[in-house]
């Protein structure tokens, strides 16, 4: 029996189940939803439900259900599980990513940069210093957003000389006079 979070979203009813409403769980991604549909289909295969009924229940065409049934009959339920992504392995392993995280959390100034502001180029330099691995700008972006969970933050542009009390005084006294006219 397969158990996973969020399967309530796949079923006969088009409305989410009461347990899914108000849940703090994030919504399922497309691959997760597709796998949940196949898992639900397996449960229905085991109960002897017809392909047409399964197709209606999980919201796919009958041909998909027929294909799933053939795969299930040949390889069992595990054959319908989602496969791990293929492709080139990441250049940084989990230990190196944690070393980079610790280095970045020290701040840009700790690494000899003038301002405490991170750019992709600066992060790339720190990654190279910390791990010896050279990453492209795109790979640095994927590291920051995907593996470290960081997001783009833009600094507020404000003059260093800005004086909030002077601004408030000007708005209170000068602006009404200017607005009225001479």
mmCIF file of C-alpha atoms in Angstrom:
data_model
loop_
_atom_site.group_PDB
_atom_site.id
_atom_site.type_symbol
_atom_site.label_atom_id
_atom_site.label_comp_id
_atom_site.label_asym_id
_atom_site.label_seq_id
_atom_site.Cartn_x
_atom_site.Cartn_y
_atom_site.Cartn_z
ATOM 1 C CA UNK A 1 0.000 0.000 0.000
ATOM 2 C CA UNK A 2 1.381 3.408 -0.949
ATOM 3 C CA UNK A 3 0.899 6.369 1.326
ATOM 4 C CA UNK A 4 1.875 9.910 0.542
ATOM 5 C CA UNK A 5 0.856 13.438 1.446
ATOM 6 C CA UNK A 6 -1.615 15.224 -0.765
ATOM 7 C CA UNK A 7 -3.269 12.271 -2.471
ATOM 8 C CA UNK A 8 -6.598 13.582 -1.369
ATOM 9 C CA UNK A 9 -6.363 15.924 -4.370
ATOM 10 C CA UNK A 10 -6.741 12.933 -6.712
ATOM 11 C CA UNK A 11 -10.021 11.104 -6.546
ATOM 12 C CA UNK A 12 -13.520 10.863 -7.843
ATOM 13 C CA UNK A 13 -14.700 14.245 -6.587
ATOM 14 C CA UNK A 14 -13.570 17.407 -8.315
ATOM 15 C CA UNK A 15 -13.589 19.334 -5.018
ATOM 16 C CA UNK A 16 -10.644 18.929 -2.634
ATOM 17 C CA UNK A 17 -11.294 16.826 0.422
ATOM 18 C CA UNK A 18 -11.868 18.535 3.786
ATOM 19 C CA UNK A 19 -8.437 17.384 4.968
ATOM 20 C CA UNK A 20 -6.781 19.137 2.000
ATOM 21 C CA UNK A 21 -8.626 22.429 2.570
ATOM 22 C CA UNK A 22 -6.720 24.781 4.836
ATOM 23 C CA UNK A 23 -3.738 22.449 4.931
ATOM 24 C CA UNK A 24 -0.311 23.961 5.429
ATOM 25 C CA UNK A 25 1.133 21.532 2.890
ATOM 26 C CA UNK A 26 2.297 23.083 -0.372
ATOM 27 C CA UNK A 27 0.333 22.171 -3.502
ATOM 28 C CA UNK A 28 1.527 19.173 -5.477
ATOM 29 C CA UNK A 29 3.855 19.788 -8.415
ATOM 30 C CA UNK A 30 2.860 18.412 -11.815
ATOM 31 C CA UNK A 31 5.110 15.326 -11.527
ATOM 32 C CA UNK A 32 3.804 14.643 -8.012
ATOM 33 C CA UNK A 33 0.202 15.005 -9.178
ATOM 34 C CA UNK A 34 0.833 12.650 -12.115
ATOM 35 C CA UNK A 35 2.348 10.068 -9.781
ATOM 36 C CA UNK A 36 -0.563 10.437 -7.377
ATOM 37 C CA UNK A 37 -2.951 9.723 -10.264
ATOM 38 C CA UNK A 38 -1.035 6.574 -11.169
ATOM 39 C CA UNK A 39 -1.010 5.449 -7.523
ATOM 40 C CA UNK A 40 -4.765 5.976 -7.306
ATOM 41 C CA UNK A 41 -5.153 3.980 -10.509
ATOM 42 C CA UNK A 42 -3.153 1.107 -8.984
ATOM 43 C CA UNK A 43 -5.476 1.073 -5.982
ATOM 44 C CA UNK A 44 -8.434 0.866 -8.361
ATOM 45 C CA UNK A 45 -6.718 -1.848 -10.485
ATOM 46 C CA UNK A 46 -6.373 -3.952 -7.353
ATOM 47 C CA UNK A 47 -10.101 -3.531 -6.655
ATOM 48 C CA UNK A 48 -10.988 -4.652 -10.181
ATOM 49 C CA UNK A 49 -12.419 -1.346 -11.387
ATOM 50 C CA UNK A 50 -12.722 -0.981 -15.175
ATOM 51 C CA UNK A 51 -10.340 1.217 -17.187
ATOM 52 C CA UNK A 52 -13.102 3.620 -18.191
ATOM 53 C CA UNK A 53 -14.159 4.163 -14.576
ATOM 54 C CA UNK A 54 -10.537 4.678 -13.495
ATOM 55 C CA UNK A 55 -10.009 7.187 -16.297
ATOM 56 C CA UNK A 56 -13.027 9.201 -15.116
ATOM 57 C CA UNK A 57 -11.997 8.916 -11.464
ATOM 58 C CA UNK A 58 -8.453 10.214 -11.924
ATOM 59 C CA UNK A 59 -9.168 12.602 -14.789
ATOM 60 C CA UNK A 60 -7.138 11.092 -17.629
ATOM 61 C CA UNK A 61 -7.970 9.446 -20.945
ATOM 62 C CA UNK A 62 -8.674 5.727 -21.129
ATOM 63 C CA UNK A 63 -5.545 5.118 -23.213
ATOM 64 C CA UNK A 64 -3.364 6.336 -20.334
ATOM 65 C CA UNK A 65 -5.121 3.933 -17.978
ATOM 66 C CA UNK A 66 -4.622 1.057 -20.440
ATOM 67 C CA UNK A 67 -0.904 1.898 -20.673
ATOM 68 C CA UNK A 68 -0.609 2.116 -16.868
ATOM 69 C CA UNK A 69 -2.372 -1.232 -16.476
ATOM 70 C CA UNK A 70 0.084 -2.914 -18.891
ATOM 71 C CA UNK A 71 3.057 -1.464 -16.964
ATOM 72 C CA UNK A 72 1.478 -2.462 -13.644
ATOM 73 C CA UNK A 73 0.819 -6.035 -14.824
ATOM 74 C CA UNK A 74 4.426 -6.409 -15.998
ATOM 75 C CA UNK A 75 6.305 -4.606 -13.224
ATOM 76 C CA UNK A 76 3.923 -4.074 -10.355
ATOM 77 C CA UNK A 77 3.110 -0.861 -8.561
ATOM 78 C CA UNK A 78 6.753 0.211 -8.298
ATOM 79 C CA UNK A 79 6.982 0.352 -12.118
ATOM 80 C CA UNK A 80 4.520 3.274 -12.081
ATOM 81 C CA UNK A 81 6.557 5.273 -9.568
ATOM 82 C CA UNK A 82 8.212 8.470 -10.652
ATOM 83 C CA UNK A 83 11.831 7.987 -11.727
ATOM 84 C CA UNK A 84 14.639 10.168 -10.443
ATOM 85 C CA UNK A 85 15.668 12.966 -12.760
ATOM 86 C CA UNK A 86 18.408 12.025 -15.160
ATOM 87 C CA UNK A 87 21.172 14.235 -16.351
ATOM 88 C CA UNK A 88 24.512 15.461 -15.243
ATOM 89 C CA UNK A 89 25.078 15.214 -11.492
ATOM 90 C CA UNK A 90 25.538 18.510 -9.634
ATOM 91 C CA UNK A 91 29.085 19.847 -9.350
ATOM 92 C CA UNK A 92 28.669 20.479 -5.618
ATOM 93 C CA UNK A 93 27.715 17.732 -3.192
ATOM 94 C CA UNK A 94 25.609 18.432 -0.093
ATOM 95 C CA UNK A 95 28.647 18.958 2.144
ATOM 96 C CA UNK A 96 30.102 21.535 -0.241
ATOM 97 C CA UNK A 97 26.744 23.314 -0.458
ATOM 98 C CA UNK A 98 26.715 23.648 3.338
ATOM 99 C CA UNK A 99 30.278 25.022 3.251
ATOM 100 C CA UNK A 100 29.130 27.597 0.694
ATOM 101 C CA UNK A 101 26.052 28.442 2.802
ATOM 102 C CA UNK A 102 28.229 29.076 5.855
ATOM 103 C CA UNK A 103 30.619 31.224 3.810
ATOM 104 C CA UNK A 104 27.796 33.318 2.310
ATOM 105 C CA UNK A 105 26.149 33.824 5.694
ATOM 106 C CA UNK A 106 29.330 35.576 6.874
ATOM 107 C CA UNK A 107 28.499 38.406 4.487
ATOM 108 C CA UNK A 108 30.241 39.855 1.454
ATOM 109 C CA UNK A 109 32.571 42.100 3.474
ATOM 110 C CA UNK A 110 34.000 39.079 5.280
ATOM 111 C CA UNK A 111 35.223 37.892 1.886
ATOM 112 C CA UNK A 112 36.930 41.152 0.990
ATOM 113 C CA UNK A 113 34.185 42.848 -0.991
ATOM 114 C CA UNK A 114 33.638 46.582 -0.535
ATOM 115 C CA UNK A 115 29.878 46.539 0.034
ATOM 116 C CA UNK A 116 27.845 43.917 1.872
ATOM 117 C CA UNK A 117 25.952 43.052 -1.298
ATOM 118 C CA UNK A 118 25.913 39.711 -3.078
ATOM 119 C CA UNK A 119 25.982 39.455 -6.858
ATOM 120 C CA UNK A 120 26.160 36.260 -8.909
ATOM 121 C CA UNK A 121 29.781 37.027 -9.768
ATOM 122 C CA UNK A 122 30.707 37.525 -6.102
ATOM 123 C CA UNK A 123 28.946 34.342 -5.044
ATOM 124 C CA UNK A 124 30.801 32.511 -7.826
ATOM 125 C CA UNK A 125 34.120 33.789 -6.481
ATOM 126 C CA UNK A 126 33.241 32.623 -2.960
ATOM 127 C CA UNK A 127 32.141 29.210 -4.267
ATOM 128 C CA UNK A 128 35.462 28.829 -6.071
ATOM 129 C CA UNK A 129 37.447 29.905 -2.989
ATOM 130 C CA UNK A 130 35.488 27.651 -0.637
ATOM 131 C CA UNK A 131 35.228 24.512 -2.779
ATOM 132 C CA UNK A 132 37.605 24.880 -5.710
ATOM 133 C CA UNK A 133 34.676 24.417 -8.111
ATOM 134 C CA UNK A 134 34.064 27.018 -10.806
ATOM 135 C CA UNK A 135 30.372 27.616 -11.579
ATOM 136 C CA UNK A 136 28.755 29.581 -14.392
ATOM 137 C CA UNK A 137 26.405 32.442 -13.544
ATOM 138 C CA UNK A 138 23.416 30.213 -14.349
ATOM 139 C CA UNK A 139 24.745 27.480 -12.051
ATOM 140 C CA UNK A 140 25.319 30.013 -9.272
ATOM 141 C CA UNK A 141 21.694 31.154 -9.680
ATOM 142 C CA UNK A 142 20.443 27.550 -9.484
ATOM 143 C CA UNK A 143 22.599 26.956 -6.409
ATOM 144 C CA UNK A 144 21.212 30.034 -4.646
ATOM 145 C CA UNK A 145 17.555 29.568 -5.546
ATOM 146 C CA UNK A 146 17.266 25.802 -5.834
ATOM 147 C CA UNK A 147 19.632 24.235 -3.346
ATOM 148 C CA UNK A 148 20.004 27.034 -0.801
ATOM 149 C CA UNK A 149 16.423 28.328 -1.055
ATOM 150 C CA UNK A 150 17.485 31.975 -1.312
ATOM 151 C CA UNK A 151 15.595 34.550 -3.361
ATOM 152 C CA UNK A 152 16.493 37.723 -5.202
ATOM 153 C CA UNK A 153 16.596 40.739 -2.896
ATOM 154 C CA UNK A 154 17.214 44.167 -4.341
ATOM 155 C CA UNK A 155 18.562 46.882 -2.057
ATOM 156 C CA UNK A 156 16.500 50.005 -1.569
ATOM 157 C CA UNK A 157 17.994 52.939 -3.389
ATOM 158 C CA UNK A 158 18.240 55.818 -0.939
ATOM 159 C CA UNK A 159 20.705 58.633 -0.560
ATOM 160 C CA UNK A 160 23.094 58.274 2.356
ATOM 161 C CA UNK A 161 22.476 61.943 3.215
ATOM 162 C CA UNK A 162 18.707 61.404 3.547
ATOM 163 C CA UNK A 163 17.304 62.937 6.754
ATOM 164 C CA UNK A 164 13.822 61.613 7.572
ATOM 165 C CA UNK A 165 13.072 64.358 10.137
ATOM 166 C CA UNK A 166 13.900 67.103 7.607
ATOM 167 C CA UNK A 167 11.681 65.421 5.027
ATOM 168 C CA UNK A 168 8.776 65.196 7.493
ATOM 169 C CA UNK A 169 9.226 68.870 8.421
ATOM 170 C CA UNK A 170 9.277 69.905 4.741
ATOM 171 C CA UNK A 171 6.115 67.902 4.011
ATOM 172 C CA UNK A 172 4.346 69.412 7.028
ATOM 173 C CA UNK A 173 5.319 73.062 6.431
ATOM 174 C CA UNK A 174 6.590 73.713 2.905
ATOM 175 C CA UNK A 175 4.442 71.366 0.851
ATOM 176 C CA UNK A 176 1.074 72.900 1.938
ATOM 177 C CA UNK A 177 2.438 76.383 1.169
ATOM 178 C CA UNK A 178 3.634 75.324 -2.297
ATOM 179 C CA UNK A 179 0.408 73.438 -2.980
ATOM 180 C CA UNK A 180 -1.724 76.513 -2.215
ATOM 181 C CA UNK A 181 0.349 78.732 -4.466
ATOM 182 C CA UNK A 182 1.605 82.307 -3.880
#
